[in-house]
mmCIF file of C-alpha atoms in Angstrom:
data_model
loop_
_atom_site.group_PDB
_atom_site.id
_atom_site.type_symbol
_atom_site.label_atom_id
_atom_site.label_comp_id
_atom_site.label_asym_id
_atom_site.label_seq_id
_atom_site.Cartn_x
_atom_site.Cartn_y
_atom_site.Cartn_z
ATOM 1 C CA UNK A 1 -43.202 -0.316 57.212
ATOM 2 C CA UNK A 2 -43.760 -2.951 54.562
ATOM 3 C CA UNK A 3 -44.457 -1.214 51.261
ATOM 4 C CA UNK A 4 -46.720 -2.982 48.785
ATOM 5 C CA UNK A 5 -46.326 -2.105 45.107
ATOM 6 C CA UNK A 6 -48.907 -3.132 42.525
ATOM 7 C CA UNK A 7 -48.544 -3.215 38.770
ATOM 8 C CA UNK A 8 -49.800 -2.143 36.398
ATOM 9 C CA UNK A 9 -51.740 0.863 37.680
ATOM 10 C CA UNK A 10 -54.372 0.309 34.979
ATOM 11 C CA UNK A 11 -55.094 -2.821 32.973
ATOM 12 C CA UNK A 12 -57.335 -2.675 29.894
ATOM 13 C CA UNK A 13 -58.931 -6.029 29.145
ATOM 14 C CA UNK A 14 -61.823 -7.195 26.990
ATOM 15 C CA UNK A 15 -64.703 -9.112 28.581
ATOM 16 C CA UNK A 16 -64.003 -12.831 28.470
ATOM 17 C CA UNK A 17 -60.240 -12.372 28.462
ATOM 18 C CA UNK A 18 -57.724 -13.038 31.236
ATOM 19 C CA UNK A 19 -56.271 -10.394 33.571
ATOM 20 C CA UNK A 20 -53.026 -10.829 35.484
ATOM 21 C CA UNK A 21 -52.237 -8.428 38.337
ATOM 22 C CA UNK A 22 -48.969 -8.222 40.247
ATOM 23 C CA UNK A 23 -48.108 -7.233 43.802
ATOM 24 C CA UNK A 24 -44.622 -6.941 45.292
ATOM 25 C CA UNK A 25 -43.714 -6.563 48.964
ATOM 26 C CA UNK A 26 -40.673 -4.567 50.099
ATOM 27 C CA UNK A 27 -39.689 -7.505 52.325
ATOM 28 C CA UNK A 28 -40.697 -11.128 52.638
ATOM 29 C CA UNK A 29 -44.182 -11.704 54.010
ATOM 30 C CA UNK A 30 -44.536 -15.458 53.542
ATOM 31 C CA UNK A 31 -48.068 -16.018 52.279
ATOM 32 C CA UNK A 32 -49.694 -13.400 54.530
ATOM 33 C CA UNK A 33 -51.344 -11.620 51.624
ATOM 34 C CA UNK A 34 -54.950 -10.832 50.719
ATOM 35 C CA UNK A 35 -56.622 -9.469 47.593
ATOM 36 C CA UNK A 36 -59.720 -7.248 47.588
ATOM 37 C CA UNK A 37 -62.161 -6.103 44.896
ATOM 38 C CA UNK A 38 -63.543 -2.559 45.168
ATOM 39 C CA UNK A 39 -65.995 -0.564 43.124
ATOM 40 C CA UNK A 40 -66.655 3.128 43.914
ATOM 41 C CA UNK A 41 -69.589 3.513 46.282
ATOM 42 C CA UNK A 42 -69.465 -0.122 47.336
ATOM 43 C CA UNK A 43 -67.857 -1.962 50.207
ATOM 44 C CA UNK A 44 -64.520 -3.604 49.408
ATOM 45 C CA UNK A 45 -64.811 -7.386 49.124
ATOM 46 C CA UNK A 46 -62.310 -10.016 50.202
ATOM 47 C CA UNK A 47 -61.342 -12.292 47.321
ATOM 48 C CA UNK A 48 -58.212 -14.190 48.340
ATOM 49 C CA UNK A 49 -56.350 -14.729 51.622
ATOM 50 C CA UNK A 50 -53.146 -16.560 52.489
ATOM 51 C CA UNK A 51 -52.020 -15.624 48.970
ATOM 52 C CA UNK A 52 -53.971 -18.368 47.219
ATOM 53 C CA UNK A 53 -57.120 -19.370 49.133
ATOM 54 C CA UNK A 54 -60.406 -18.099 47.768
ATOM 55 C CA UNK A 55 -62.753 -16.580 50.342
ATOM 56 C CA UNK A 56 -66.248 -17.975 50.785
ATOM 57 C CA UNK A 57 -68.404 -17.538 47.704
ATOM 58 C CA UNK A 58 -65.642 -16.264 45.422
ATOM 59 C CA UNK A 59 -65.843 -17.786 41.930
ATOM 60 C CA UNK A 60 -63.142 -20.123 40.698
ATOM 61 C CA UNK A 61 -62.142 -17.698 37.936
ATOM 62 C CA UNK A 62 -60.212 -15.810 40.639
ATOM 63 C CA UNK A 63 -56.892 -17.363 41.596
ATOM 64 C CA UNK A 64 -53.923 -16.144 43.605
ATOM 65 C CA UNK A 65 -50.334 -17.305 43.739
ATOM 66 C CA UNK A 66 -46.952 -16.377 45.139
ATOM 67 C CA UNK A 67 -45.003 -16.237 48.367
ATOM 68 C CA UNK A 68 -42.246 -14.183 49.911
ATOM 69 C CA UNK A 69 -42.203 -10.922 47.961
ATOM 70 C CA UNK A 70 -43.950 -11.625 44.645
ATOM 71 C CA UNK A 71 -47.659 -12.297 44.245
ATOM 72 C CA UNK A 72 -50.144 -12.573 41.399
ATOM 73 C CA UNK A 73 -53.912 -12.375 41.082
ATOM 74 C CA UNK A 74 -55.342 -13.920 37.929
ATOM 75 C CA UNK A 75 -58.882 -13.421 36.731
ATOM 76 C CA UNK A 76 -59.765 -15.765 33.925
ATOM 77 C CA UNK A 77 -62.645 -14.917 31.583
ATOM 78 C CA UNK A 78 -63.454 -11.427 32.882
ATOM 79 C CA UNK A 79 -67.115 -10.679 33.507
ATOM 80 C CA UNK A 80 -68.769 -7.256 33.696
ATOM 81 C CA UNK A 81 -68.789 -7.220 37.506
ATOM 82 C CA UNK A 82 -65.040 -7.827 37.563
ATOM 83 C CA UNK A 83 -64.182 -4.396 36.174
ATOM 84 C CA UNK A 84 -63.091 -2.668 39.368
ATOM 85 C CA UNK A 85 -60.044 -1.742 41.422
ATOM 86 C CA UNK A 86 -58.052 -4.544 43.033
ATOM 87 C CA UNK A 87 -55.896 -4.102 46.119
ATOM 88 C CA UNK A 88 -53.348 -6.400 47.655
ATOM 89 C CA UNK A 89 -52.744 -6.179 51.418
ATOM 90 C CA UNK A 90 -50.141 -7.714 53.688
ATOM 91 C CA UNK A 91 -50.932 -8.844 57.219
ATOM 92 C CA UNK A 92 -47.526 -10.158 58.197
ATOM 93 C CA UNK A 93 -46.513 -7.602 60.851
ATOM 94 C CA UNK A 94 -46.882 -7.876 64.576
ATOM 95 C CA UNK A 95 -47.962 -5.589 66.185
ATOM 96 C CA UNK A 96 -50.448 -4.895 63.405
ATOM 97 C CA UNK A 97 -49.420 -2.406 60.732
ATOM 98 C CA UNK A 98 -51.288 -3.761 57.739
ATOM 99 C CA UNK A 99 -50.454 -2.095 54.439
ATOM 100 C CA UNK A 100 -52.170 -2.045 51.068
ATOM 101 C CA UNK A 101 -50.888 -1.630 47.563
ATOM 102 C CA UNK A 102 -51.984 1.442 45.651
ATOM 103 C CA UNK A 103 -54.423 -0.595 43.571
ATOM 104 C CA UNK A 104 -54.791 -1.826 39.993
ATOM 105 C CA UNK A 105 -57.772 -0.610 38.015
ATOM 106 C CA UNK A 106 -59.136 -3.213 35.614
ATOM 107 C CA UNK A 107 -61.061 -1.424 32.887
ATOM 108 C CA UNK A 108 -62.898 -2.415 29.745
ATOM 109 C CA UNK A 109 -60.725 -2.387 26.637
ATOM 110 C CA UNK B 1 -75.722 -11.974 57.970
ATOM 111 C CA UNK B 2 -72.795 -10.002 59.359
ATOM 112 C CA UNK B 3 -72.914 -6.276 58.633
ATOM 113 C CA UNK B 4 -71.247 -3.052 59.743
ATOM 114 C CA UNK B 5 -72.625 0.446 59.224
ATOM 115 C CA UNK B 6 -70.456 3.523 59.633
ATOM 116 C CA UNK B 7 -71.723 6.960 60.625
ATOM 117 C CA UNK B 8 -70.501 10.243 62.043
ATOM 118 C CA UNK B 9 -68.618 11.686 59.097
ATOM 119 C CA UNK B 10 -68.928 15.287 57.975
ATOM 120 C CA UNK B 11 -67.154 18.562 57.337
ATOM 121 C CA UNK B 12 -64.802 19.679 60.081
ATOM 122 C CA UNK B 13 -62.230 22.445 60.351
ATOM 123 C CA UNK B 14 -58.519 21.679 60.724
ATOM 124 C CA UNK B 15 -57.676 21.089 64.363
ATOM 125 C CA UNK B 16 -61.195 19.913 65.128
ATOM 126 C CA UNK B 17 -62.506 16.600 66.448
ATOM 127 C CA UNK B 18 -64.976 14.044 65.176
ATOM 128 C CA UNK B 19 -66.171 10.668 66.417
ATOM 129 C CA UNK B 20 -67.048 7.935 63.953
ATOM 130 C CA UNK B 21 -69.271 4.987 64.833
ATOM 131 C CA UNK B 22 -69.344 1.471 63.431
ATOM 132 C CA UNK B 23 -72.552 -0.348 64.347
ATOM 133 C CA UNK B 24 -72.264 -4.110 63.997
ATOM 134 C CA UNK B 25 -74.965 -6.702 63.432
ATOM 135 C CA UNK B 26 -74.774 -10.450 63.012
ATOM 136 C CA UNK B 27 -71.720 -10.662 65.264
ATOM 137 C CA UNK B 28 -70.527 -9.233 68.575
ATOM 138 C CA UNK B 29 -67.711 -6.693 68.604
ATOM 139 C CA UNK B 30 -66.445 -8.065 71.906
ATOM 140 C CA UNK B 31 -65.628 -11.389 70.215
ATOM 141 C CA UNK B 32 -64.146 -9.979 67.025
ATOM 142 C CA UNK B 33 -61.305 -7.692 65.977
ATOM 143 C CA UNK B 34 -62.584 -4.584 64.206
ATOM 144 C CA UNK B 35 -60.512 -2.245 62.061
ATOM 145 C CA UNK B 36 -60.803 1.197 60.536
ATOM 146 C CA UNK B 37 -59.448 1.668 57.015
ATOM 147 C CA UNK B 38 -59.568 4.923 55.055
ATOM 148 C CA UNK B 39 -59.363 6.025 51.439
ATOM 149 C CA UNK B 40 -58.335 9.576 50.618
ATOM 150 C CA UNK B 41 -59.719 11.104 47.401
ATOM 151 C CA UNK B 42 -58.005 9.537 44.396
ATOM 152 C CA UNK B 43 -55.844 7.337 46.607
ATOM 153 C CA UNK B 44 -55.729 3.733 47.700
ATOM 154 C CA UNK B 45 -56.724 2.078 50.959
ATOM 155 C CA UNK B 46 -54.846 2.861 54.175
ATOM 156 C CA UNK B 47 -55.211 0.850 57.370
ATOM 157 C CA UNK B 48 -55.845 3.156 60.354
ATOM 158 C CA UNK B 49 -56.488 1.193 63.536
ATOM 159 C CA UNK B 50 -57.729 -2.051 65.097
ATOM 160 C CA UNK B 51 -59.268 -3.067 68.404
ATOM 161 C CA UNK B 52 -58.642 -6.712 69.127
ATOM 162 C CA UNK B 53 -60.916 -9.194 70.824
ATOM 163 C CA UNK B 54 -58.990 -8.825 74.077
ATOM 164 C CA UNK B 55 -59.215 -5.033 73.917
ATOM 165 C CA UNK B 56 -55.690 -4.272 72.689
ATOM 166 C CA UNK B 57 -55.540 -1.351 70.281
ATOM 167 C CA UNK B 58 -53.085 -0.504 67.508
ATOM 168 C CA UNK B 59 -52.678 2.455 65.189
ATOM 169 C CA UNK B 60 -50.972 3.516 61.981
ATOM 170 C CA UNK B 61 -48.091 5.918 62.597
ATOM 171 C CA UNK B 62 -49.974 8.613 60.655
ATOM 172 C CA UNK B 63 -52.723 8.789 63.310
ATOM 173 C CA UNK B 64 -50.956 7.642 66.478
ATOM 174 C CA UNK B 65 -51.516 10.080 69.335
ATOM 175 C CA UNK B 66 -54.457 11.768 67.568
ATOM 176 C CA UNK B 67 -56.978 8.963 67.006
ATOM 177 C CA UNK B 68 -58.427 6.592 69.596
ATOM 178 C CA UNK B 69 -60.349 3.416 68.837
ATOM 179 C CA UNK B 70 -62.777 2.015 71.406
ATOM 180 C CA UNK B 71 -65.869 -0.134 71.630
ATOM 181 C CA UNK B 72 -69.124 -0.239 73.568
ATOM 182 C CA UNK B 73 -70.119 -3.861 73.956
ATOM 183 C CA UNK B 74 -73.603 -2.948 75.165
ATOM 184 C CA UNK B 75 -74.243 -1.073 71.913
ATOM 185 C CA UNK B 76 -72.255 -3.543 69.808
ATOM 186 C CA UNK B 77 -70.469 -0.554 68.314
ATOM 187 C CA UNK B 78 -66.857 0.443 67.658
ATOM 188 C CA UNK B 79 -65.826 4.094 67.691
ATOM 189 C CA UNK B 80 -62.979 6.113 66.224
ATOM 190 C CA UNK B 81 -62.325 9.361 68.074
ATOM 191 C CA UNK B 82 -60.363 11.663 65.792
ATOM 192 C CA UNK B 83 -58.666 14.724 67.304
ATOM 193 C CA UNK B 84 -56.336 17.392 65.891
ATOM 194 C CA UNK B 85 -57.675 16.686 62.419
ATOM 195 C CA UNK B 86 -55.611 17.684 59.386
ATOM 196 C CA UNK B 87 -56.448 18.199 55.736
ATOM 197 C CA UNK B 88 -54.679 14.919 54.962
ATOM 198 C CA UNK B 89 -57.186 13.060 57.137
ATOM 199 C CA UNK B 90 -59.860 13.784 54.533
ATOM 200 C CA UNK B 91 -61.081 10.384 53.382
ATOM 201 C CA UNK B 92 -63.862 7.842 53.319
ATOM 202 C CA UNK B 93 -63.495 5.839 56.522
ATOM 203 C CA UNK B 94 -64.453 2.167 56.384
ATOM 204 C CA UNK B 95 -65.078 -0.181 59.261
ATOM 205 C CA UNK B 96 -63.953 -3.766 58.645
ATOM 206 C CA UNK B 97 -64.177 -6.893 60.771
ATOM 207 C CA UNK B 98 -61.365 -9.432 60.819
ATOM 208 C CA UNK B 99 -62.637 -12.531 59.069
ATOM 209 C CA UNK B 100 -62.560 -16.044 60.503
ATOM 210 C CA UNK B 101 -59.595 -16.644 58.182
ATOM 211 C CA UNK B 102 -57.175 -14.782 60.427
ATOM 212 C CA UNK B 103 -55.895 -11.564 61.939
ATOM 213 C CA UNK B 104 -55.712 -8.828 59.354
ATOM 214 C CA UNK B 105 -57.857 -10.604 56.777
ATOM 215 C CA UNK B 106 -60.710 -8.138 56.463
ATOM 216 C CA UNK B 107 -63.896 -9.998 55.693
ATOM 217 C CA UNK B 108 -66.843 -7.713 56.420
ATOM 218 C CA UNK B 109 -66.738 -4.099 55.287
ATOM 219 C CA UNK B 110 -69.210 -1.244 55.418
ATOM 220 C CA UNK B 111 -69.964 1.393 52.808
ATOM 221 C CA UNK B 112 -67.925 4.008 54.636
ATOM 222 C CA UNK B 113 -68.490 7.503 55.961
ATOM 223 C CA UNK B 114 -66.875 10.606 54.439
ATOM 224 C CA UNK B 115 -64.763 12.917 56.568
ATOM 225 C CA UNK B 116 -63.755 16.235 55.034
ATOM 226 C CA UNK B 117 -61.245 18.404 56.877
ATOM 227 C CA UNK B 118 -61.315 21.896 55.442
ATOM 228 C CA UNK B 119 -61.672 25.512 56.491
#
């Protein structure tokens, strides 16, 4: 199983500031990585796929980078709707055995 | 607009069975891969199972042999039959369609249905 590890567990940021989230894979996964935004009681939302490509309708303040084992999600100029939990997920295995990180909670400082 | 709506959750005793449904609209389940993902209380997301376009099915090791994913094309619905339920299966279960961006990229999610396994 590919284990995904996110850091930090909680990130306290002021509105308008930048947030940088990290995700590490236990083995190389190329760029087969997605990022999701999730608020309690809501459906998770796809933000980034293939490590750096924004999904349809996702604002440009969200950017992803990395390959192999180390990945980063950057949110520039945080807005109120951005305070949520963010998950990374690898989809590199075949047969499918997708795995998620444990999540990073972005909270208001 | 593509949507999925989960139903069928509830309180069930350990060892019991439950069947979850994922009703799709705006797309056909026969032409799309559909996954189940769960979130235990206070925990992160865990992928559970997928039924591919061609009908192949795959499962996480934690549910293999106990859960069965299937679909009814006439109802445009995907099911998750859960048997021999354990306390650790307690979670919100989400249905998620693979996006057009690739296998495993989960683009359309529902709001989930809560399964509680407890005596």
